[in-house]
PDB file of C-alpha atoms and ligand atoms in Angstrom:
ATOM      1  CA  MET H 144      14.007   9.762  23.940  1.00  0.00           C
ATOM      2  CA  PRO H 145      17.720   9.768  23.175  1.00  0.00           C
ATOM      3  CA  LYS H 146      18.638  10.673  19.625  1.00  0.00           C
ATOM      4  CA  ASN H 147      19.597   7.369  18.041  1.00  0.00           C
ATOM      5  CA  ASN H 148      19.521   7.990  14.306  1.00  0.00           C
ATOM      6  CA  ASN H 149      20.105  10.747  11.810  1.00  0.00           C
ATOM      7  CA  ARG H 150      16.512  11.272  10.946  1.00  0.00           C
ATOM      8  CA  ALA H 151      13.967  13.315  12.836  1.00  0.00           C
ATOM      9  CA  HIS H 152      10.206  12.893  12.574  1.00  0.00           C
ATOM     10  CA  ILE H 153       8.798  15.844  10.647  1.00  0.00           C
ATOM     11  CA  ILE H 154       5.502  17.369  11.752  1.00  0.00           C
ATOM     12  CA  VAL H 155       4.010  19.927   9.387  1.00  0.00           C
ATOM     13  CA  VAL H 156       1.080  22.093  10.460  1.00  0.00           C
ATOM     14  CA  GLY H 157      -0.591  23.459   7.361  1.00  0.00           C
ATOM     15  CA  ASN H 158      -3.663  24.460   5.419  1.00  0.00           C
ATOM     16  CA  GLU H 159      -4.533  27.261   3.063  1.00  0.00           C
ATOM     17  CA  LYS H 160      -6.671  29.292   5.395  1.00  0.00           C
ATOM     18  CA  GLY H 161      -5.551  32.055   7.705  1.00  0.00           C
ATOM     19  CA  GLY H 162      -6.412  31.978  11.384  1.00  0.00           C
ATOM     20  CA  SER H 163      -7.563  28.347  11.678  1.00  0.00           C
ATOM     21  CA  GLY H 164      -5.271  27.618  14.629  1.00  0.00           C
ATOM     22  CA  LYS H 165      -2.056  26.319  13.049  1.00  0.00           C
ATOM     23  CA  SER H 166       0.361  28.274  15.225  1.00  0.00           C
ATOM     24  CA  THR H 167      -1.650  27.701  18.414  1.00  0.00           C
ATOM     25  CA  THR H 168      -1.724  23.955  17.740  1.00  0.00           C
ATOM     26  CA  ALA H 169       1.965  23.962  16.773  1.00  0.00           C
ATOM     27  CA  MET H 170       2.945  25.697  19.988  1.00  0.00           C
ATOM     28  CA  HIS H 171       1.072  23.191  22.165  1.00  0.00           C
ATOM     29  CA  ILE H 172       2.647  20.243  20.364  1.00  0.00           C
ATOM     30  CA  ILE H 173       6.149  21.746  20.695  1.00  0.00           C
ATOM     31  CA  VAL H 174       5.847  22.360  24.437  1.00  0.00           C
ATOM     32  CA  SER H 175       4.208  18.960  25.059  1.00  0.00           C
ATOM     33  CA  LEU H 176       7.099  17.206  23.300  1.00  0.00           C
ATOM     34  CA  MET H 177       9.784  19.280  25.033  1.00  0.00           C
ATOM     35  CA  LYS H 178       8.193  18.650  28.401  1.00  0.00           C
ATOM     36  CA  ARG H 179       8.944  14.987  27.761  1.00  0.00           C
ATOM     37  CA  ASN H 180      12.569  15.701  26.863  1.00  0.00           C
ATOM     38  CA  PHE H 181      12.327  15.275  23.127  1.00  0.00           C
ATOM     39  CA  ASN H 182      14.647  17.532  21.102  1.00  0.00           C
ATOM     40  CA  VAL H 183      12.402  19.724  18.996  1.00  0.00           C
ATOM     41  CA  SER H 184      13.485  22.159  16.273  1.00  0.00           C
ATOM     42  CA  VAL H 185      10.986  24.656  14.968  1.00  0.00           C
ATOM     43  CA  VAL H 186      10.775  26.121  11.473  1.00  0.00           C
ATOM     44  CA  ASP H 187       8.531  29.113  10.884  1.00  0.00           C
ATOM     45  CA  LEU H 188       7.672  29.445   7.192  1.00  0.00           C
ATOM     46  CA  ASP H 189       5.353  32.360   7.828  1.00  0.00           C
ATOM     47  CA  ALA H 190       8.113  34.923   7.474  1.00  0.00           C
ATOM     48  CA  ARG H 191       5.588  37.727   6.977  1.00  0.00           C
ATOM     49  CA  GLN H 192       3.502  37.301  10.160  1.00  0.00           C
ATOM     50  CA  LYS H 193       5.996  35.216  12.185  1.00  0.00           C
ATOM     51  CA  SER H 194       3.257  34.418  14.678  1.00  0.00           C
ATOM     52  CA  LEU H 195       4.912  31.240  15.970  1.00  0.00           C
ATOM     53  CA  SER H 196       8.286  32.997  16.334  1.00  0.00           C
ATOM     54  CA  ARG H 197       6.532  35.844  18.135  1.00  0.00           C
ATOM     55  CA  TYR H 198       4.786  33.349  20.413  1.00  0.00           C
ATOM     56  CA  LEU H 199       8.216  31.910  21.280  1.00  0.00           C
ATOM     57  CA  GLU H 200       9.720  35.376  21.729  1.00  0.00           C
ATOM     58  CA  ASN H 201       6.929  36.230  24.182  1.00  0.00           C
ATOM     59  CA  ARG H 202       7.748  33.001  25.985  1.00  0.00           C
ATOM     60  CA  LEU H 203      11.402  33.905  26.366  1.00  0.00           C
ATOM     61  CA  ASN H 204      10.538  37.399  27.651  1.00  0.00           C
ATOM     62  CA  TYR H 205       7.984  36.041  30.096  1.00  0.00           C
ATOM     63  CA  ALA H 206      10.339  33.357  31.423  1.00  0.00           C
ATOM     64  CA  THR H 207      13.107  35.914  31.909  1.00  0.00           C
ATOM     65  CA  LYS H 208      10.870  38.463  33.584  1.00  0.00           C
ATOM     66  CA  HIS H 209       9.347  35.953  36.011  1.00  0.00           C
ATOM     67  CA  ASP H 210      12.419  33.836  36.464  1.00  0.00           C
ATOM     68  CA  LEU H 211      10.694  30.696  35.191  1.00  0.00           C
ATOM     69  CA  LYS H 212      12.317  27.607  33.717  1.00  0.00           C
ATOM     70  CA  LEU H 213      10.341  27.187  30.516  1.00  0.00           C
ATOM     71  CA  SER H 214      11.544  24.983  27.679  1.00  0.00           C
ATOM     72  CA  ILE H 215      12.239  27.090  24.590  1.00  0.00           C
ATOM     73  CA  PRO H 216      13.220  25.500  21.274  1.00  0.00           C
ATOM     74  CA  ASP H 217      15.478  26.936  18.586  1.00  0.00           C
ATOM     75  CA  VAL H 218      13.369  28.514  15.881  1.00  0.00           C
ATOM     76  CA  TYR H 219      14.442  29.043  12.271  1.00  0.00           C
ATOM     77  CA  ILE H 220      12.593  31.492  10.052  1.00  0.00           C
ATOM     78  CA  LEU H 221      12.892  30.639   6.386  1.00  0.00           C
ATOM     79  CA  SER H 222      11.933  33.399   3.935  1.00  0.00           C
ATOM     80  CA  ARG H 223      11.028  32.684   0.334  1.00  0.00           C
ATOM     81  CA  SER H 224      13.637  33.593  -2.224  1.00  0.00           C
ATOM     82  CA  MET H 225      12.947  36.777  -4.204  1.00  0.00           C
ATOM     83  CA  GLN H 226      15.999  36.667  -6.487  1.00  0.00           C
ATOM     84  CA  GLY H 227      15.786  36.310 -10.260  1.00  0.00           C
ATOM     85  CA  ASP H 228      13.097  34.506 -12.247  1.00  0.00           C
ATOM     86  CA  ILE H 229      10.652  31.855 -11.026  1.00  0.00           C
ATOM     87  CA  ASP H 230      12.983  28.937 -11.793  1.00  0.00           C
ATOM     88  CA  ASN H 231      15.748  30.597  -9.884  1.00  0.00           C
ATOM     89  CA  MET H 232      13.486  31.285  -6.892  1.00  0.00           C
ATOM     90  CA  MET H 233      12.344  27.642  -6.855  1.00  0.00           C
ATOM     91  CA  PHE H 234      15.931  26.476  -7.035  1.00  0.00           C
ATOM     92  CA  GLU H 235      16.997  28.778  -4.173  1.00  0.00           C
ATOM     93  CA  ASP H 236      13.991  27.815  -1.999  1.00  0.00           C
ATOM     94  CA  THR H 237      14.674  24.107  -2.511  1.00  0.00           C
ATOM     95  CA  LYS H 238      18.351  24.522  -1.740  1.00  0.00           C
ATOM     96  CA  ASN H 239      17.763  26.589   1.427  1.00  0.00           C
ATOM     97  CA  PHE H 240      15.041  24.263   2.641  1.00  0.00           C
ATOM     98  CA  SER H 241      17.027  21.057   2.041  1.00  0.00           C
ATOM     99  CA  GLU H 242      20.137  22.445   3.708  1.00  0.00           C
ATOM    100  CA  LEU H 243      18.189  23.490   6.779  1.00  0.00           C
ATOM    101  CA  MET H 244      16.455  20.102   7.019  1.00  0.00           C
ATOM    102  CA  GLU H 245      19.733  18.256   6.699  1.00  0.00           C
ATOM    103  CA  GLU H 246      21.167  20.270   9.574  1.00  0.00           C
ATOM    104  CA  LEU H 247      18.101  19.893  11.812  1.00  0.00           C
ATOM    105  CA  HIS H 248      17.765  16.140  11.246  1.00  0.00           C
ATOM    106  CA  LYS H 249      21.117  15.647  12.999  1.00  0.00           C
ATOM    107  CA  GLU H 250      20.134  17.384  16.203  1.00  0.00           C
ATOM    108  CA  SER H 251      16.387  16.808  16.532  1.00  0.00           C
ATOM    109  CA  ASP H 252      13.933  14.065  17.427  1.00  0.00           C
ATOM    110  CA  PHE H 253      11.163  16.163  15.921  1.00  0.00           C
ATOM    111  CA  ILE H 254      11.158  19.022  13.437  1.00  0.00           C
ATOM    112  CA  LEU H 255       7.977  21.043  13.566  1.00  0.00           C
ATOM    113  CA  ILE H 256       7.214  23.229  10.546  1.00  0.00           C
ATOM    114  CA  ASP H 257       4.514  25.883  10.842  1.00  0.00           C
ATOM    115  CA  CYS H 258       3.196  26.950   7.409  1.00  0.00           C
ATOM    116  CA  PRO H 259       1.550  30.201   6.375  1.00  0.00           C
ATOM    117  CA  GLY H 260      -2.132  30.178   5.458  1.00  0.00           C
ATOM    118  CA  THR H 261      -1.330  30.561   1.754  1.00  0.00           C
ATOM    119  CA  ASP H 262       0.215  28.396  -0.932  1.00  0.00           C
ATOM    120  CA  SER H 263       3.941  28.958  -1.445  1.00  0.00           C
ATOM    121  CA  ASN H 264       6.861  27.022  -2.809  1.00  0.00           C
ATOM    122  CA  LEU H 265       8.336  26.597   0.693  1.00  0.00           C
ATOM    123  CA  SER H 266       5.021  25.355   2.016  1.00  0.00           C
ATOM    124  CA  ARG H 267       4.861  22.750  -0.781  1.00  0.00           C
ATOM    125  CA  LEU H 268       8.373  21.607   0.009  1.00  0.00           C
ATOM    126  CA  ALA H 269       7.430  21.226   3.672  1.00  0.00           C
ATOM    127  CA  HIS H 270       4.353  19.173   2.813  1.00  0.00           C
ATOM    128  CA  SER H 271       6.421  16.878   0.639  1.00  0.00           C
ATOM    129  CA  VAL H 272       8.745  15.914   3.520  1.00  0.00           C
ATOM    130  CA  ALA H 273       6.059  15.581   6.217  1.00  0.00           C
ATOM    131  CA  ASP H 274       5.795  12.386   8.231  1.00  0.00           C
ATOM    132  CA  THR H 275       2.800  13.782  10.076  1.00  0.00           C
ATOM    133  CA  LEU H 276       0.704  16.533   8.494  1.00  0.00           C
ATOM    134  CA  ILE H 277      -1.780  18.310  10.742  1.00  0.00           C
ATOM    135  CA  THR H 278      -4.535  20.422   9.208  1.00  0.00           C
ATOM    136  CA  PRO H 279      -6.713  22.335  11.651  1.00  0.00           C
ATOM    137  CA  ILE H 280     -10.072  23.423  10.315  1.00  0.00           C
ATOM    138  CA  ASN H 281     -12.725  25.520  11.957  1.00  0.00           C
ATOM    139  CA  ASP H 282     -16.065  24.080  12.690  1.00  0.00           C
ATOM    140  CA  SER H 283     -18.160  25.007   9.686  1.00  0.00           C
ATOM    141  CA  PHE H 284     -19.121  23.876   6.221  1.00  0.00           C
ATOM    142  CA  VAL H 285     -17.242  26.860   4.845  1.00  0.00           C
ATOM    143  CA  ASP H 286     -14.045  25.398   6.251  1.00  0.00           C
ATOM    144  CA  LEU H 287     -14.782  21.970   4.821  1.00  0.00           C
ATOM    145  CA  ASP H 288     -14.305  23.648   1.460  1.00  0.00           C
ATOM    146  CA  LEU H 289     -10.656  23.751   2.352  1.00  0.00           C
ATOM    147  CA  LEU H 290     -10.633  19.977   1.775  1.00  0.00           C
ATOM    148  CA  ALA H 291     -13.272  19.478  -0.897  1.00  0.00           C
ATOM    149  CA  SER H 292     -16.574  20.799  -2.107  1.00  0.00           C
ATOM    150  CA  VAL H 293     -19.100  18.503  -0.530  1.00  0.00           C
ATOM    151  CA  ASN H 294     -22.786  18.075  -1.208  1.00  0.00           C
ATOM    152  CA  PRO H 295     -24.326  19.091   2.160  1.00  0.00           C
ATOM    153  CA  ASP H 296     -27.075  16.431   1.978  1.00  0.00           C
ATOM    154  CA  THR H 297     -25.285  13.373   0.651  1.00  0.00           C
ATOM    155  CA  PHE H 298     -21.728  14.413   1.661  1.00  0.00           C
ATOM    156  CA  LYS H 299     -20.644  13.290  -1.775  1.00  0.00           C
ATOM    157  CA  VAL H 300     -17.373  14.888  -2.838  1.00  0.00           C
ATOM    158  CA  ASP H 301     -17.942  17.058  -5.896  1.00  0.00           C
ATOM    159  CA  LYS H 302     -14.380  18.282  -6.293  1.00  0.00           C
ATOM    160  CA  LEU H 303     -11.147  18.129  -4.327  1.00  0.00           C
ATOM    161  CA  SER H 304      -9.854  21.474  -3.124  1.00  0.00           C
ATOM    162  CA  HIS H 305      -6.629  23.069  -4.279  1.00  0.00           C
ATOM    163  CA  TYR H 306      -5.127  22.144  -0.908  1.00  0.00           C
ATOM    164  CA  SER H 307      -6.168  18.461  -1.051  1.00  0.00           C
ATOM    165  CA  GLU H 308      -4.679  18.259  -4.551  1.00  0.00           C
ATOM    166  CA  MET H 309      -1.465  19.701  -3.173  1.00  0.00           C
ATOM    167  CA  VAL H 310      -1.350  17.089  -0.380  1.00  0.00           C
ATOM    168  CA  TRP H 311      -2.023  14.406  -2.984  1.00  0.00           C
ATOM    169  CA  ASP H 312       0.989  15.618  -5.000  1.00  0.00           C
ATOM    170  CA  ALA H 313       3.097  15.703  -1.830  1.00  0.00           C
ATOM    171  CA  ARG H 314       2.120  12.101  -1.049  1.00  0.00           C
ATOM    172  CA  LYS H 315       3.035  10.978  -4.568  1.00  0.00           C
ATOM    173  CA  HIS H 316       6.352  12.795  -4.326  1.00  0.00           C
ATOM    174  CA  ARG H 317       7.051  11.226  -0.941  1.00  0.00           C
ATOM    175  CA  ALA H 318       6.233   7.718  -2.159  1.00  0.00           C
ATOM    176  CA  MET H 319       8.545   8.123  -5.147  1.00  0.00           C
ATOM    177  CA  THR H 320      11.518   9.651  -3.335  1.00  0.00           C
ATOM    178  CA  ASP H 321      11.847   7.527  -0.196  1.00  0.00           C
ATOM    179  CA  ARG H 322       8.710   5.332  -0.227  1.00  0.00           C
ATOM    180  CA  GLY H 323       7.594   7.230   2.825  1.00  0.00           C
ATOM    181  CA  THR H 324       3.998   7.912   3.742  1.00  0.00           C
ATOM    182  CA  ILE H 325       2.369  11.007   5.139  1.00  0.00           C
ATOM    183  CA  ASP H 326       0.011  10.529   8.066  1.00  0.00           C
ATOM    184  CA  TRP H 327      -2.463  13.304   7.246  1.00  0.00           C
ATOM    185  CA  ILE H 328      -4.517  14.315  10.253  1.00  0.00           C
ATOM    186  CA  VAL H 329      -7.425  16.725  10.006  1.00  0.00           C
ATOM    187  CA  MET H 330      -8.394  18.180  13.361  1.00  0.00           C
ATOM    188  CA  ARG H 331     -11.254  20.441  14.197  1.00  0.00           C
ATOM    189  CA  ASN H 332     -10.471  23.626  16.028  1.00  0.00           C
ATOM    190  CA  ARG H 333     -12.704  25.985  17.962  1.00  0.00           C
ATOM    191  CA  THR H 334     -15.616  23.559  18.274  1.00  0.00           C
ATOM    192  CA  SER H 335     -18.362  25.137  20.303  1.00  0.00           C
ATOM    193  CA  SER H 336     -21.086  23.472  22.330  1.00  0.00           C
ATOM    194  CA  LEU H 337     -23.483  26.253  21.286  1.00  0.00           C
ATOM    195  CA  ASP H 338     -24.170  24.956  17.813  1.00  0.00           C
ATOM    196  CA  ALA H 339     -24.644  21.241  18.419  1.00  0.00           C
ATOM    197  CA  ILE H 340     -26.506  20.572  15.171  1.00  0.00           C
ATOM    198  CA  ASN H 341     -23.888  22.164  12.944  1.00  0.00           C
ATOM    199  CA  LYS H 342     -21.171  20.431  14.966  1.00  0.00           C
ATOM    200  CA  ARG H 343     -22.752  17.052  14.289  1.00  0.00           C
ATOM    201  CA  ARG H 344     -23.211  17.749  10.606  1.00  0.00           C
ATOM    202  CA  VAL H 345     -19.583  18.788  10.187  1.00  0.00           C
ATOM    203  CA  ASN H 346     -18.601  15.699  12.148  1.00  0.00           C
ATOM    204  CA  ASP H 347     -20.634  13.445   9.822  1.00  0.00           C
ATOM    205  CA  ALA H 348     -19.245  15.142   6.725  1.00  0.00           C
ATOM    206  CA  LEU H 349     -15.668  14.744   7.942  1.00  0.00           C
ATOM    207  CA  LYS H 350     -16.195  11.073   8.753  1.00  0.00           C
ATOM    208  CA  GLU H 351     -17.396  10.557   5.213  1.00  0.00           C
ATOM    209  CA  LEU H 352     -14.625  12.662   3.706  1.00  0.00           C
ATOM    210  CA  GLN H 353     -11.834  10.859   5.519  1.00  0.00           C
ATOM    211  CA  LYS H 354     -12.640   7.669   3.642  1.00  0.00           C
ATOM    212  CA  ARG H 355     -12.539   9.468   0.312  1.00  0.00           C
ATOM    213  CA  ILE H 356      -9.445  11.556   0.647  1.00  0.00           C
ATOM    214  CA  SER H 357      -7.478   9.414   3.109  1.00  0.00           C
ATOM    215  CA  PHE H 358      -6.868  11.467   6.177  1.00  0.00           C
ATOM    216  CA  ARG H 359      -7.318  10.648   9.820  1.00  0.00           C
ATOM    217  CA  TYR H 360      -9.942  12.803  11.412  1.00  0.00           C
ATOM    218  CA  ILE H 361      -9.455  13.591  15.100  1.00  0.00           C
ATOM    219  CA  GLN H 362     -11.378  15.728  17.559  1.00  0.00           C
ATOM    220  CA  GLY H 363      -9.006  18.638  18.147  1.00  0.00           C
ATOM    221  CA  LEU H 364      -9.651  21.685  20.308  1.00  0.00           C
ATOM    222  CA  GLY H 365     -12.703  23.498  21.597  1.00  0.00           C
ATOM    223  CA  GLU H 366     -13.350  27.231  21.439  1.00  0.00           C
ATOM    224  CA  ARG H 367     -11.730  28.597  24.603  1.00  0.00           C
ATOM    225  CA  VAL H 368     -10.750  32.119  25.552  1.00  0.00           C
ATOM    226  CA  ILE H 369      -7.647  30.760  27.271  1.00  0.00           C
ATOM    227  CA  TYR H 370      -5.970  29.967  23.917  1.00  0.00           C
ATOM    228  CA  ARG H 371      -6.072  33.650  22.997  1.00  0.00           C
ATOM    229  CA  GLU H 372      -4.929  34.792  26.433  1.00  0.00           C
ATOM    230  CA  LEU H 373      -1.830  32.586  26.482  1.00  0.00           C
ATOM    231  CA  PHE H 374      -0.220  34.086  23.361  1.00  0.00           C
ATOM    232  CA  PRO H 375       1.025  37.424  24.853  1.00  0.00           C
ATOM    233  CA  ARG H 376       2.811  35.532  27.615  1.00  0.00           C
ATOM    234  CA  GLY H 377       4.083  32.826  25.304  1.00  0.00           C
ATOM    235  CA  LEU H 378       2.552  30.154  27.493  1.00  0.00           C
ATOM    236  CA  THR H 379       0.631  26.982  26.723  1.00  0.00           C
ATOM    237  CA  LEU H 380      -1.808  24.966  28.785  1.00  0.00           C
ATOM    238  CA  VAL H 381       0.985  22.469  29.333  1.00  0.00           C
ATOM    239  CA  ASP H 382       2.922  25.096  31.334  1.00  0.00           C
ATOM    240  CA  MET H 383       0.185  25.945  33.807  1.00  0.00           C
ATOM    241  CA  ARG H 384       1.760  24.013  36.665  1.00  0.00           C
ATOM    242  CA  ASP H 385       5.040  25.907  36.232  1.00  0.00           C
ATOM    243  CA  THR H 386       3.449  29.338  36.558  1.00  0.00           C
ATOM    244  CA  ASP H 387       1.551  31.114  39.335  1.00  0.00           C
ATOM    245  CA  ASP H 388      -1.718  30.968  37.399  1.00  0.00           C
ATOM    246  CA  LYS H 389      -4.746  29.821  39.302  1.00  0.00           C
ATOM    247  CA  VAL H 390      -5.824  26.553  37.682  1.00  0.00           C
ATOM    248  CA  THR H 391      -9.574  26.516  37.004  1.00  0.00           C
ATOM    249  CA  MET H 392     -11.894  23.688  35.953  1.00  0.00           C
ATOM    250  CA  SER H 393     -11.850  25.120  32.452  1.00  0.00           C
ATOM    251  CA  HIS H 394      -8.052  24.898  32.375  1.00  0.00           C
ATOM    252  CA  ILE H 395      -8.180  21.284  33.485  1.00  0.00           C
ATOM    253  CA  ALA H 396     -10.659  20.418  30.740  1.00  0.00           C
ATOM    254  CA  ALA H 397      -8.484  22.228  28.203  1.00  0.00           C
ATOM    255  CA  ARG H 398      -5.364  20.387  29.365  1.00  0.00           C
ATOM    256  CA  GLN H 399      -7.200  17.111  28.892  1.00  0.00           C
ATOM    257  CA  GLU H 400      -8.017  18.238  25.379  1.00  0.00           C
ATOM    258  CA  ILE H 401      -4.310  18.785  24.666  1.00  0.00           C
ATOM    259  CA  ARG H 402      -3.410  15.433  26.185  1.00  0.00           C
ATOM    260  CA  ARG H 403      -5.990  13.725  23.992  1.00  0.00           C
ATOM    261  CA  LEU H 404      -4.672  15.580  20.945  1.00  0.00           C
ATOM    262  CA  MET H 405      -1.119  14.420  21.679  1.00  0.00           C
ATOM    263  CA  ASN H 406      -2.263  10.814  22.080  1.00  0.00           C
ATOM    264  CA  ASP H 407      -4.361  10.969  18.913  1.00  0.00           C
ATOM    265  CA  LEU H 408      -1.389  12.173  16.860  1.00  0.00           C
ATOM    266  CA  LYS H 409       0.352   8.808  17.455  1.00  0.00           C
ATOM    267  CA  LEU H 410       3.817  10.305  17.193  1.00  0.00           C
ATOM    268  CA  PRO H 411       6.760   7.898  17.453  1.00  0.00           C
ATOM    269  CA  GLY H 412       7.877   7.390  21.043  1.00  0.00           C
ATOM    270  CA  TRP H 413       4.933   9.247  22.525  1.00  0.00           C
ATOM    271  CA  GLN H 414       2.777   6.293  23.570  1.00  0.00           C
ATOM    272  CA  GLU H 415       5.714   4.482  25.193  1.00  0.00           C
ATOM    273  CA  GLU H 416       6.415   7.656  27.133  1.00  0.00           C
ATOM    274  CA  VAL H 417       2.822   7.721  28.356  1.00  0.00           C
ATOM    275  CA  VAL H 418       3.128   4.172  29.641  1.00  0.00           C
ATOM    276  CA  GLU H 419       6.474   4.939  31.301  1.00  0.00           C
ATOM    277  CA  LYS H 420       5.194   8.136  32.955  1.00  0.00           C
ATOM    278  CA  LYS H 421       2.128   6.283  34.226  1.00  0.00           C
ATOM    279  CA  ARG H 422       4.378   3.605  35.689  1.00  0.00           C
ATOM    280  CA  GLN H 423       6.349   6.295  37.491  1.00  0.00           C
ATOM    281  CA  GLY H 424       3.166   8.052  38.599  1.00  0.00           C
ATOM    282  CA  VAL H 425       4.127  11.327  36.889  1.00  0.00           C
ATOM    283  CA  GLY H 426       1.595  13.513  35.038  1.00  0.00           C
ATOM    284  CA  PHE H 427       2.471  16.128  32.467  1.00  0.00           C
TER     285      PHE H 427
HETATM  286  N1  LIG I 708      -9.326  26.732  20.120  1.00  0.00           N
HETATM  287  C1  LIG I 708      -9.274  28.064  20.135  1.00  0.00           C
HETATM  288  N2  LIG I 708     -10.116  28.794  20.909  1.00  0.00           N
HETATM  289  C2  LIG I 708     -10.076  30.145  20.897  1.00  0.00           C
HETATM  290  N3  LIG I 708      -9.223  30.874  20.158  1.00  0.00           N
HETATM  291  C3  LIG I 708      -8.365  30.220  19.349  1.00  0.00           C
HETATM  292  C4  LIG I 708      -8.327  28.790  19.292  1.00  0.00           C
HETATM  293  N4  LIG I 708      -7.364  28.415  18.424  1.00  0.00           N
HETATM  294  C5  LIG I 708      -6.806  29.557  17.959  1.00  0.00           C
HETATM  295  N5  LIG I 708      -7.407  30.637  18.497  1.00  0.00           N
HETATM  296  C6  LIG I 708      -7.104  32.055  18.240  1.00  0.00           C
HETATM  297  O1  LIG I 708      -7.357  32.324  16.853  1.00  0.00           O
HETATM  298  C7  LIG I 708      -6.370  33.197  16.321  1.00  0.00           C
HETATM  299  C8  LIG I 708      -5.675  32.535  15.132  1.00  0.00           C
HETATM  300  O2  LIG I 708      -4.982  31.386  15.604  1.00  0.00           O
HETATM  301  P1  LIG I 708      -3.563  30.975  15.029  1.00  0.00           P
HETATM  302  O3  LIG I 708      -2.652  32.154  14.956  1.00  0.00           O
HETATM  303  O4  LIG I 708      -3.131  29.777  15.786  1.00  0.00           O
HETATM  304  O5  LIG I 708      -4.008  30.567  13.558  1.00  0.00           O
HETATM  305  P2  LIG I 708      -3.100  30.290  12.269  1.00  0.00           P
HETATM  306  O6  LIG I 708      -3.797  29.230  11.490  1.00  0.00           O
HETATM  307  O7  LIG I 708      -1.698  30.043  12.663  1.00  0.00           O
HETATM  308  O8  LIG I 708      -3.206  31.691  11.512  1.00  0.00           O
HETATM  309  P3  LIG I 708      -2.307  32.174  10.253  1.00  0.00           P
HETATM  310  O9  LIG I 708      -2.822  31.429   9.063  1.00  0.00           O
HETATM  311  O10 LIG I 708      -2.629  33.637  10.217  1.00  0.00           O
HETATM  312  O11 LIG I 708      -0.886  31.849  10.569  1.00  0.00           O
HETATM  313  C9  LIG I 708      -5.420  33.535  17.475  1.00  0.00           C
HETATM  314  O12 LIG I 708      -5.842  34.738  18.049  1.00  0.00           O
HETATM  315  C10 LIG I 708      -5.619  32.383  18.447  1.00  0.00           C
HETATM  316  O13 LIG I 708      -5.364  32.753  19.791  1.00  0.00           O
HETATM  317 MG1  LIG I 709       0.126  30.934  11.997  1.00  0.00          MG
END
């Protein structure tokens, strides 16, 4: 998609729980988009762990070592301000964040922001500019707490979580500043076929919850060893055809999962690209 305006589509991957699959999901979305020639800029707000930046660093090293042509985006690490009092820190964070966004809008079709698993001023700022917000949650009732406390029998919402309140504030802020809306997508990660009963119950609870706190609930990713194995080499399932890896049935199923995820996100320009690629008989 050629860049034809001064505004990129902002994808934020966030929640307030460590290890739920934000960076893994982010990485697969980035590579999927780049594979289709979209300009993608990446912002890593997890300046302490830098797992997405490290994933991309591993990718660069692997591509160099094996002489592979892998698409690698520019990544910007934004650290929270530590200068002065709270007001001053907020002011500095807002200034740094806005300046970076302004710059990236000019050169990108998509800006992907990976958030840390904790609340921070920068993370709030990111949520308030999101066009698409993706929240991965693991497959258990404990993780549902991330969205709201839910009665396990009736699925009635007792209380919104701190995180859902924060998204609510971000939506209000967005509506007031540019009348924009945030497409909030909750996706399950690490679903396992072993615990079918729990899986169904979480599924039912999420279906109920999505009506009450206005998110779109999509299927997401299964529990697969491959996701852990790809990190040290900086690869994604989307790259498998460009490497010497032996493609197994499990890889094919996982690739389909990623393709479904990308379609379910309904990102601007993506569906047209699918149609065009199909017409040309090209897979991804
Ligand atoms: N679907 C999956 N199947 C198996 N392992 C997974 C899956 N998704 C993520 N993982 C693994 O779980 C761990 C945490 O994932 P990831 O780093 O993506 O989470 P995160 O939400 O970004 O964590 P943090 O909050 O610490 O930034 C990693 O080791 C990753 O490889
Ligand atoms: Mg992460």
